[in-house]
Coordinates of C-alpha atoms in Angstrom, one line a residue:
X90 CA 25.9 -11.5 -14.6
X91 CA 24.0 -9.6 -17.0
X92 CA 20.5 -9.6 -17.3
X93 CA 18.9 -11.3 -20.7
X94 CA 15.8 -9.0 -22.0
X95 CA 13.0 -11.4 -20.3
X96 CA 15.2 -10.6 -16.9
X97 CA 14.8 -7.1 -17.5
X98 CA 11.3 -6.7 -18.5
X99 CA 10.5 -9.0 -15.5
X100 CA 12.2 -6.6 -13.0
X101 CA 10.4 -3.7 -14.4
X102 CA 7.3 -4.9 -14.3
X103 CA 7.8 -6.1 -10.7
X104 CA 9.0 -2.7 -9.4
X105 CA 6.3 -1.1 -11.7
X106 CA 3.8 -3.9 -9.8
X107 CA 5.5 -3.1 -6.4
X108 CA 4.8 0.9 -6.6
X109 CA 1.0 0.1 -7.4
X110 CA 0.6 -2.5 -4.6
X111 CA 2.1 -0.7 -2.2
X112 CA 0.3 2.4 -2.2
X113 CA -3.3 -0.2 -2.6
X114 CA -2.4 -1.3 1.1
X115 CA -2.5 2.4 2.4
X116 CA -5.8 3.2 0.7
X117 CA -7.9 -0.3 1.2
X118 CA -6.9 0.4 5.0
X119 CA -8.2 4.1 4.7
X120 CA -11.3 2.2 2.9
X121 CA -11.8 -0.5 5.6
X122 CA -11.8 2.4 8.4
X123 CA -14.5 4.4 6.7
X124 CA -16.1 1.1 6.2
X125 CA -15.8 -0.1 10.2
X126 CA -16.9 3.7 11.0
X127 CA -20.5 3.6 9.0
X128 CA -21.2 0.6 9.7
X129 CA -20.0 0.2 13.3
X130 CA -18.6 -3.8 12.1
X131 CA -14.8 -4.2 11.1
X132 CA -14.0 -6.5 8.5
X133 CA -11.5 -8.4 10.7
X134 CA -15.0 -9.6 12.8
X135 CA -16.2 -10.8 9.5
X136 CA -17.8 -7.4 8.7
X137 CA -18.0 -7.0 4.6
X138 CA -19.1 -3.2 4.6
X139 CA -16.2 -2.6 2.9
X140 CA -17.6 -3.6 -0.3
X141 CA -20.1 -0.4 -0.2
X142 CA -16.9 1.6 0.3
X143 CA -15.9 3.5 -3.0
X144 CA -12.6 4.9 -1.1
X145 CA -11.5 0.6 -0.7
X146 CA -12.6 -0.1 -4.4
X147 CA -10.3 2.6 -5.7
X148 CA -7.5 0.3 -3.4
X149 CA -8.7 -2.6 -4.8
X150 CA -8.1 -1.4 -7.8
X151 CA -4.9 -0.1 -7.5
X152 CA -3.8 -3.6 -6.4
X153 CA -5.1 -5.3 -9.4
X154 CA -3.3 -3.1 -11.7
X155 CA -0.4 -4.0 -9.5
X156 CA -0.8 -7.7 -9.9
X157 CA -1.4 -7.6 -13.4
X158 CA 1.7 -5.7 -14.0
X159 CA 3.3 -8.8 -12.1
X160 CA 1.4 -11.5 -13.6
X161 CA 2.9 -10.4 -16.4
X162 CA 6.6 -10.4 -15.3
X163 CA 6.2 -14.0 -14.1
X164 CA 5.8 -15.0 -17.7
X165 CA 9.4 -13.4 -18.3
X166 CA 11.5 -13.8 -15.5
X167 CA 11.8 -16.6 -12.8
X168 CA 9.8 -16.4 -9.7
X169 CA 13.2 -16.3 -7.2
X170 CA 14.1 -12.9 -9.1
X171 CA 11.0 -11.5 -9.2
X172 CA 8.9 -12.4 -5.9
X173 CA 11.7 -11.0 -3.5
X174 CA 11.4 -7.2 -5.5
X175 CA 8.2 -7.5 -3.6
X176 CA 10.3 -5.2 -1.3
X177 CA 9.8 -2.2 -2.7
X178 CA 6.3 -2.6 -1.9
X179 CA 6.8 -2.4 1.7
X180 CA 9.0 0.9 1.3
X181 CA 6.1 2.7 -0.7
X182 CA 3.5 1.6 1.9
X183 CA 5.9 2.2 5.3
X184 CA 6.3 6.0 3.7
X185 CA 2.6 6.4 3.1
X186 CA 1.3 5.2 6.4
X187 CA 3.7 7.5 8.1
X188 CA 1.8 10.5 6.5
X189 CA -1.7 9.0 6.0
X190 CA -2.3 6.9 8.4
X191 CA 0.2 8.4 11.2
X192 CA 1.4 5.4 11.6
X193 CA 5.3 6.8 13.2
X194 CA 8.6 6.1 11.3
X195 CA 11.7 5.7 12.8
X196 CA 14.5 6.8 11.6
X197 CA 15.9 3.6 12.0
X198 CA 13.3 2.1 9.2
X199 CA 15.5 4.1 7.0
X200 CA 18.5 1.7 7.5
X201 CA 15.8 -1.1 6.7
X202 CA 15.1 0.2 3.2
X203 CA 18.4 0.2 2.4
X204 CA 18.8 -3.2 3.0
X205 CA 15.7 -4.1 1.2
X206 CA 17.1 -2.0 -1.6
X207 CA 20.8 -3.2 -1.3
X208 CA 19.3 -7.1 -1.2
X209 CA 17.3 -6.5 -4.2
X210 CA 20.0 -5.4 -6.2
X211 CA 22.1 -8.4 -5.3
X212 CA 19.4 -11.0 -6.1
X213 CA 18.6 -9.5 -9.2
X214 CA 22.2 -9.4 -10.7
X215 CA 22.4 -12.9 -10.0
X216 CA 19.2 -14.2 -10.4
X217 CA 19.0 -17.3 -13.1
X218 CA 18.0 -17.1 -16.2
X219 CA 14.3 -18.1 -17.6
X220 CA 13.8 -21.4 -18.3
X221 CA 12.8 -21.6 -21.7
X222 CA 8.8 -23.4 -22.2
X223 CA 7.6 -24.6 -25.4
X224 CA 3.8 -25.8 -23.5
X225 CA 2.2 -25.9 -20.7
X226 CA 1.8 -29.5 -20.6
X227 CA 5.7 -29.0 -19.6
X228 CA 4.8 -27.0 -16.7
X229 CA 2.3 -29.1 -16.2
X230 CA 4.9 -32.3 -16.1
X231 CA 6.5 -30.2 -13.3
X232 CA 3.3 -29.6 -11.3
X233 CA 2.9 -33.2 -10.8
X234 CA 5.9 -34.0 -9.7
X235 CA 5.9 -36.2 -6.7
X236 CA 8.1 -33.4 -4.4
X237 CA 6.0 -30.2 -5.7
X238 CA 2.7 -32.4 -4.6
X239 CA 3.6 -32.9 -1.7
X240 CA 4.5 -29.8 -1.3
X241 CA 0.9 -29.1 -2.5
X242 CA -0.4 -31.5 0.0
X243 CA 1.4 -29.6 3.0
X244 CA 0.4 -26.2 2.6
X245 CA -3.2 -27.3 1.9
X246 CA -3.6 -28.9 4.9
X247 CA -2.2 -26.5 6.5
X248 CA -4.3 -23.7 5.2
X249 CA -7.3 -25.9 6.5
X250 CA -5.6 -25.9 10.4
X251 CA -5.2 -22.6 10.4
X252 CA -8.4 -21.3 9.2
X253 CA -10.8 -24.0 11.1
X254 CA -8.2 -24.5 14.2
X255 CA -6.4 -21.3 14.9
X256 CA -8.4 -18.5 13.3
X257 CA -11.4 -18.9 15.2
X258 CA -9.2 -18.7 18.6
X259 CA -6.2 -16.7 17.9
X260 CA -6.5 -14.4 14.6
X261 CA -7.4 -11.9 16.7
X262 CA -4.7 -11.8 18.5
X263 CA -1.9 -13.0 16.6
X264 CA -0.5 -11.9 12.8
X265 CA 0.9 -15.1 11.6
X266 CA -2.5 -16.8 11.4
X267 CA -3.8 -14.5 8.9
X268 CA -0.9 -14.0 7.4
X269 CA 0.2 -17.4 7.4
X270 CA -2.7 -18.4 5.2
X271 CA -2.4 -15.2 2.8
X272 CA 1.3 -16.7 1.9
X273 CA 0.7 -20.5 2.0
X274 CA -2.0 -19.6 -1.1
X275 CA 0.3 -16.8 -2.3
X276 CA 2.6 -19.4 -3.1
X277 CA 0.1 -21.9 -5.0
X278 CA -1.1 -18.5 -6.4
X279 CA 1.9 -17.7 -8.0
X280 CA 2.9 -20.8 -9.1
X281 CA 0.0 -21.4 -11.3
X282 CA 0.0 -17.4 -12.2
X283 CA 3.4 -18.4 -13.7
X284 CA 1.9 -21.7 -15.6
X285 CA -1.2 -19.6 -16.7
X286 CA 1.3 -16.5 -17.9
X287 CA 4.0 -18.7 -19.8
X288 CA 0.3 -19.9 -21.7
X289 CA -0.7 -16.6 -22.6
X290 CA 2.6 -15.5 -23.5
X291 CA 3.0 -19.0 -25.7
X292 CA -0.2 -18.2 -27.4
X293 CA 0.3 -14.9 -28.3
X294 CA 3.5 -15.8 -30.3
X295 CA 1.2 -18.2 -32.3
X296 CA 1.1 -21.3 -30.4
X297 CA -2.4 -21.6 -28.8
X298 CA -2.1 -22.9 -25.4
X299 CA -5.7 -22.1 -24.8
X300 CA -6.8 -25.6 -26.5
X301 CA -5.0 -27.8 -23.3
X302 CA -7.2 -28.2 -19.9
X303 CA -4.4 -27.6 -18.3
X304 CA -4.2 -23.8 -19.2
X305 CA -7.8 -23.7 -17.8
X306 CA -7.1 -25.8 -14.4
X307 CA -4.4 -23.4 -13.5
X308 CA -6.7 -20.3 -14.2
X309 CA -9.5 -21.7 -11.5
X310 CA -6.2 -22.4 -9.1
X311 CA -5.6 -18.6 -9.4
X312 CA -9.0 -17.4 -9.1
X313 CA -9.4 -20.0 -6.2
X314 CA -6.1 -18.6 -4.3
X315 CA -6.6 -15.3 -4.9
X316 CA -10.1 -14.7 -3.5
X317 CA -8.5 -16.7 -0.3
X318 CA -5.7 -14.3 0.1
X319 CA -8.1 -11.1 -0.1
X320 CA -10.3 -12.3 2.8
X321 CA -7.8 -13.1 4.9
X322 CA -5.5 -10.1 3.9
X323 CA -8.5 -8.0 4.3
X324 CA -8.7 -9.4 7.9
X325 CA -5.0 -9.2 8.9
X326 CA -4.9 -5.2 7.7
X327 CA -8.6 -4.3 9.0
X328 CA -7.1 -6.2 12.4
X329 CA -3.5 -5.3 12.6
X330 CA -1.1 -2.7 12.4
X331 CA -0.2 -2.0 7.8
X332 CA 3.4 -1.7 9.2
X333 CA 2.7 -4.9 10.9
X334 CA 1.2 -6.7 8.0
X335 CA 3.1 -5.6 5.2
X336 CA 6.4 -6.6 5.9
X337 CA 5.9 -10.4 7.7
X338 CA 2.8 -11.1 4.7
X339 CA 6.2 -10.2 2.5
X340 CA 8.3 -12.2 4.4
X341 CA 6.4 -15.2 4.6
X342 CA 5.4 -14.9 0.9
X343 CA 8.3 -14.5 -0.5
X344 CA 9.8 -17.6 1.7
X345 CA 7.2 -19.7 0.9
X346 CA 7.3 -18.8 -3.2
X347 CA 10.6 -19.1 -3.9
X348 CA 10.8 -22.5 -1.8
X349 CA 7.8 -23.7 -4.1
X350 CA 9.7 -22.0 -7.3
X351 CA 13.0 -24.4 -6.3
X352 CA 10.8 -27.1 -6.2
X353 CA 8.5 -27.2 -8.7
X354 CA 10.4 -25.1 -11.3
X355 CA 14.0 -26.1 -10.7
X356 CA 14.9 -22.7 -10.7
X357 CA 18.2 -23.2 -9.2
X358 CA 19.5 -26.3 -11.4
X359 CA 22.1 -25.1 -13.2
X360 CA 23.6 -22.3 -11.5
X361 CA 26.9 -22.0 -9.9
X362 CA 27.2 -22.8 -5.9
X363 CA 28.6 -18.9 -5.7
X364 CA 25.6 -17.7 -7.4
X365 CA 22.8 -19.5 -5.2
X366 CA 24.5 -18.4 -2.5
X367 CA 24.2 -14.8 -3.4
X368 CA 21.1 -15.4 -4.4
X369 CA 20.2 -16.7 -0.6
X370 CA 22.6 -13.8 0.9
X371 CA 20.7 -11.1 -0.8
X372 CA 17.6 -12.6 -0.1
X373 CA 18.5 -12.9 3.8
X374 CA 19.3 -8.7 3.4
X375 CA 16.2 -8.2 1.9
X376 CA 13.9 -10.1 5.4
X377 CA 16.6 -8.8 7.4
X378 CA 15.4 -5.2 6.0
X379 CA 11.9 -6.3 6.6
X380 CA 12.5 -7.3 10.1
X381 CA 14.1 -3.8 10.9
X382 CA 11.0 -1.9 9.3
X383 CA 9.0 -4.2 11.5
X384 CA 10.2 -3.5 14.8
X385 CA 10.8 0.4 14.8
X386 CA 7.3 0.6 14.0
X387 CA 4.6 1.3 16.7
X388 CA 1.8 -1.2 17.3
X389 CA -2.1 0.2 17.2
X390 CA -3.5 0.1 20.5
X391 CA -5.8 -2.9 20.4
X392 CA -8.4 -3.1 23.5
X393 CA -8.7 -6.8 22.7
X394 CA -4.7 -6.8 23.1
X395 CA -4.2 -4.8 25.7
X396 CA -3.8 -1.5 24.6
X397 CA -6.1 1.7 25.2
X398 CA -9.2 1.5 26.3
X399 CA -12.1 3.6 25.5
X400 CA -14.3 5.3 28.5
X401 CA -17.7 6.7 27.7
X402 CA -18.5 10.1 28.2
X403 CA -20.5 10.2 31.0
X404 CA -18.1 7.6 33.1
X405 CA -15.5 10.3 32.7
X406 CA -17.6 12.8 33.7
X407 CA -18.3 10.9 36.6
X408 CA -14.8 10.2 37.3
X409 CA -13.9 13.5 36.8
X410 CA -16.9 14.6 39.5
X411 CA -15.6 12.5 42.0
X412 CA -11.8 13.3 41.5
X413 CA -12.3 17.4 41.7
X414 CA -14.4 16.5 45.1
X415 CA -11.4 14.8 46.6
X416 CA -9.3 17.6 45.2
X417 CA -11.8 20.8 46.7
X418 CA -11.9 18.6 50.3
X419 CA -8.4 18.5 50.3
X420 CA -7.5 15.2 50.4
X421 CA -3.6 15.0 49.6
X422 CA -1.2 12.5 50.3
X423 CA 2.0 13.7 52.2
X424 CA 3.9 13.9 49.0
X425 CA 1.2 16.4 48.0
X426 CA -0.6 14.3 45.7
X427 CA -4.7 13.7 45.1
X428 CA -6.1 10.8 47.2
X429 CA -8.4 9.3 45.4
X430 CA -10.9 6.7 46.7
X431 CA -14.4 5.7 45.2
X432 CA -16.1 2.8 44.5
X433 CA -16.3 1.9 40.7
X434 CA -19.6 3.0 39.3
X435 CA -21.9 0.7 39.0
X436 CA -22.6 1.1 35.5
X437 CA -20.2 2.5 32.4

């Protein structure tokens, strides 16, 4: 199928908006580090030193470029064509970790860009055509449909569990939580980014869209979901692993967008049952690619999680003491290695 000139502007802008976002998760984490370093508080303990950091700023700013750049393909292009490019973003920041953050890449991550590439490509020669909007009191029709509020009504309390129930207990230790509230909003986020686009785009063809409350309703939605998902983004990258985060915050995104896009926008009504199901085959490629990036990447050692553990200087001196006394007395097993047998110091 070929691709109408709103389709093709959309996908630019999304791998233009991909690049830029990408490359904003590798410096805000190089920001958040200095940050936790100066100040001695991380930002996934509720530290916000980060703000003072010039190095996260220039990250944040990189990501608002990038979101720009796909605000504005979401007023051209349906969000099931332009959500899952979203991919490319976790290619750019899985290549920069490895060599700024020394974060290892496997060679088999390679085989998982080509399938986020390869399942791309496929949703994006059959992804459906825009729906053409003449207000946003039409997208506002849709909005209130009874499915897309319920819809509405799931993810927020949801959102509310998770940061009142779980976070407190388990964002620590788990990635979904964090996550899992990032792409719940990410959804509503988009949703009404799409509503507040089409406005923009209406008014600056001549029809003022500007005049409806709705136009304005959807803006505080954005600004609402947005400042939610940079918190608790901030949290899951300052806390986690980037080749961790990026790739199940895409995942779950994406999922959770493209299920609220069906609903609310119909995106699928229309279209054939072979092009739907390529749609959902590339899109399977594309977290199937994600999935593979995820687990041939190495986890950061987290005392709270069991990794590493840091020793003060002067217990390994002490340590250090008593293992070369055991060594100069000659205490060896019969296998020829050190005995070693002290009490723990009593103090670290």
């Amino acid at each position: 199928m070929a691709l109408s000139n709103d389709n093709l502007k959309g996908v630019t802008l999304a791998l233009l908006s991909s690049g830029f976002i990408g490359a904003s998760f590798i410096i805000k984490k190089k920001g958040l580090r200095k940050a936790a370093a100066a100040s001695g508080v991380r930002a996934g303990v509720g530290g916000f030193s980060y703000l003072l950091e010039p190095l996260w700023w220039v990250g944040m700013i990189t990501m608002i470029l990038g979101e720009v750049a796909n605000f504005v393909a979401y007023a051209f292009a349906p969000a099931v064509l332009v959500t899952p490019l979203g991919a490319l973003s976790i290619i750019v920041s899985a290549v920069l970790a490895h060599f700024i953050l020394k974060e290892r890449l496997h060679a088999l991550g390679i085989l998982g860009y080509v399938m986020c590439i390869a399942g791309s490509l496929i949703i994006v020669v059959h992804a459906p055509q825009e729906r053409e909007i003449t207000s946003v009191r039409e997208i506002w029709h849709m909005a209130t449909h009874p499915a897309f509020l319920l819809y509405v009504a799931s993810v927020v309390v949801l959102v509310f569990v998770l940061i009142f129930r779980f976070a407190p207990c388990y964002g620590q230790s788990n990635v979904l939580i964090y996550t899992g509230i990032c792409s719940l909003m990410g959804s509503l986020s988009v949703m009404s980014v799409k509503a507040l686009g089409t406005s923009l785009k209406l008014t600056f063809e001549g029809t003022n869209q500007l005049v409806y409350p709705e136009t304005w309703f959807f803006m505080l939605v954005v600004v609402t979901c947005v400042l939610t998902q940079m918190n608790y983004l901030n949290k899951a990258l300052d806390t986690f692993n980037t080749a961790i985060v990026s790739p199940i915050y895409y995942v779950m995104f994406t999922t959770f967008t493209i299920l609220a896009s069906v609903i609310m926008f119909k995106d699928w009504d229309g279209q054939s049952i072979g092009s739907v199901t390529s749609e959902i085959c590339g899109f399977i490629v594309v977290l199937s690619g994600t999935i593979l990036l995820h687990i041939t990447k190495d986890h950061d050692k987290n005392p709270s999680r069991g990794g590493y553990t840091q020793i003060s200087p002067s217990l390994t001196a002490r340590l250090n003491g008593e293992m070369l006394k055991h060594i100069e007395d000659g205490e060896m097993s019969s296998n020829g290695e050190v005995v070693v047998n002290f009490k723990r110091p009593d103090s670290y």
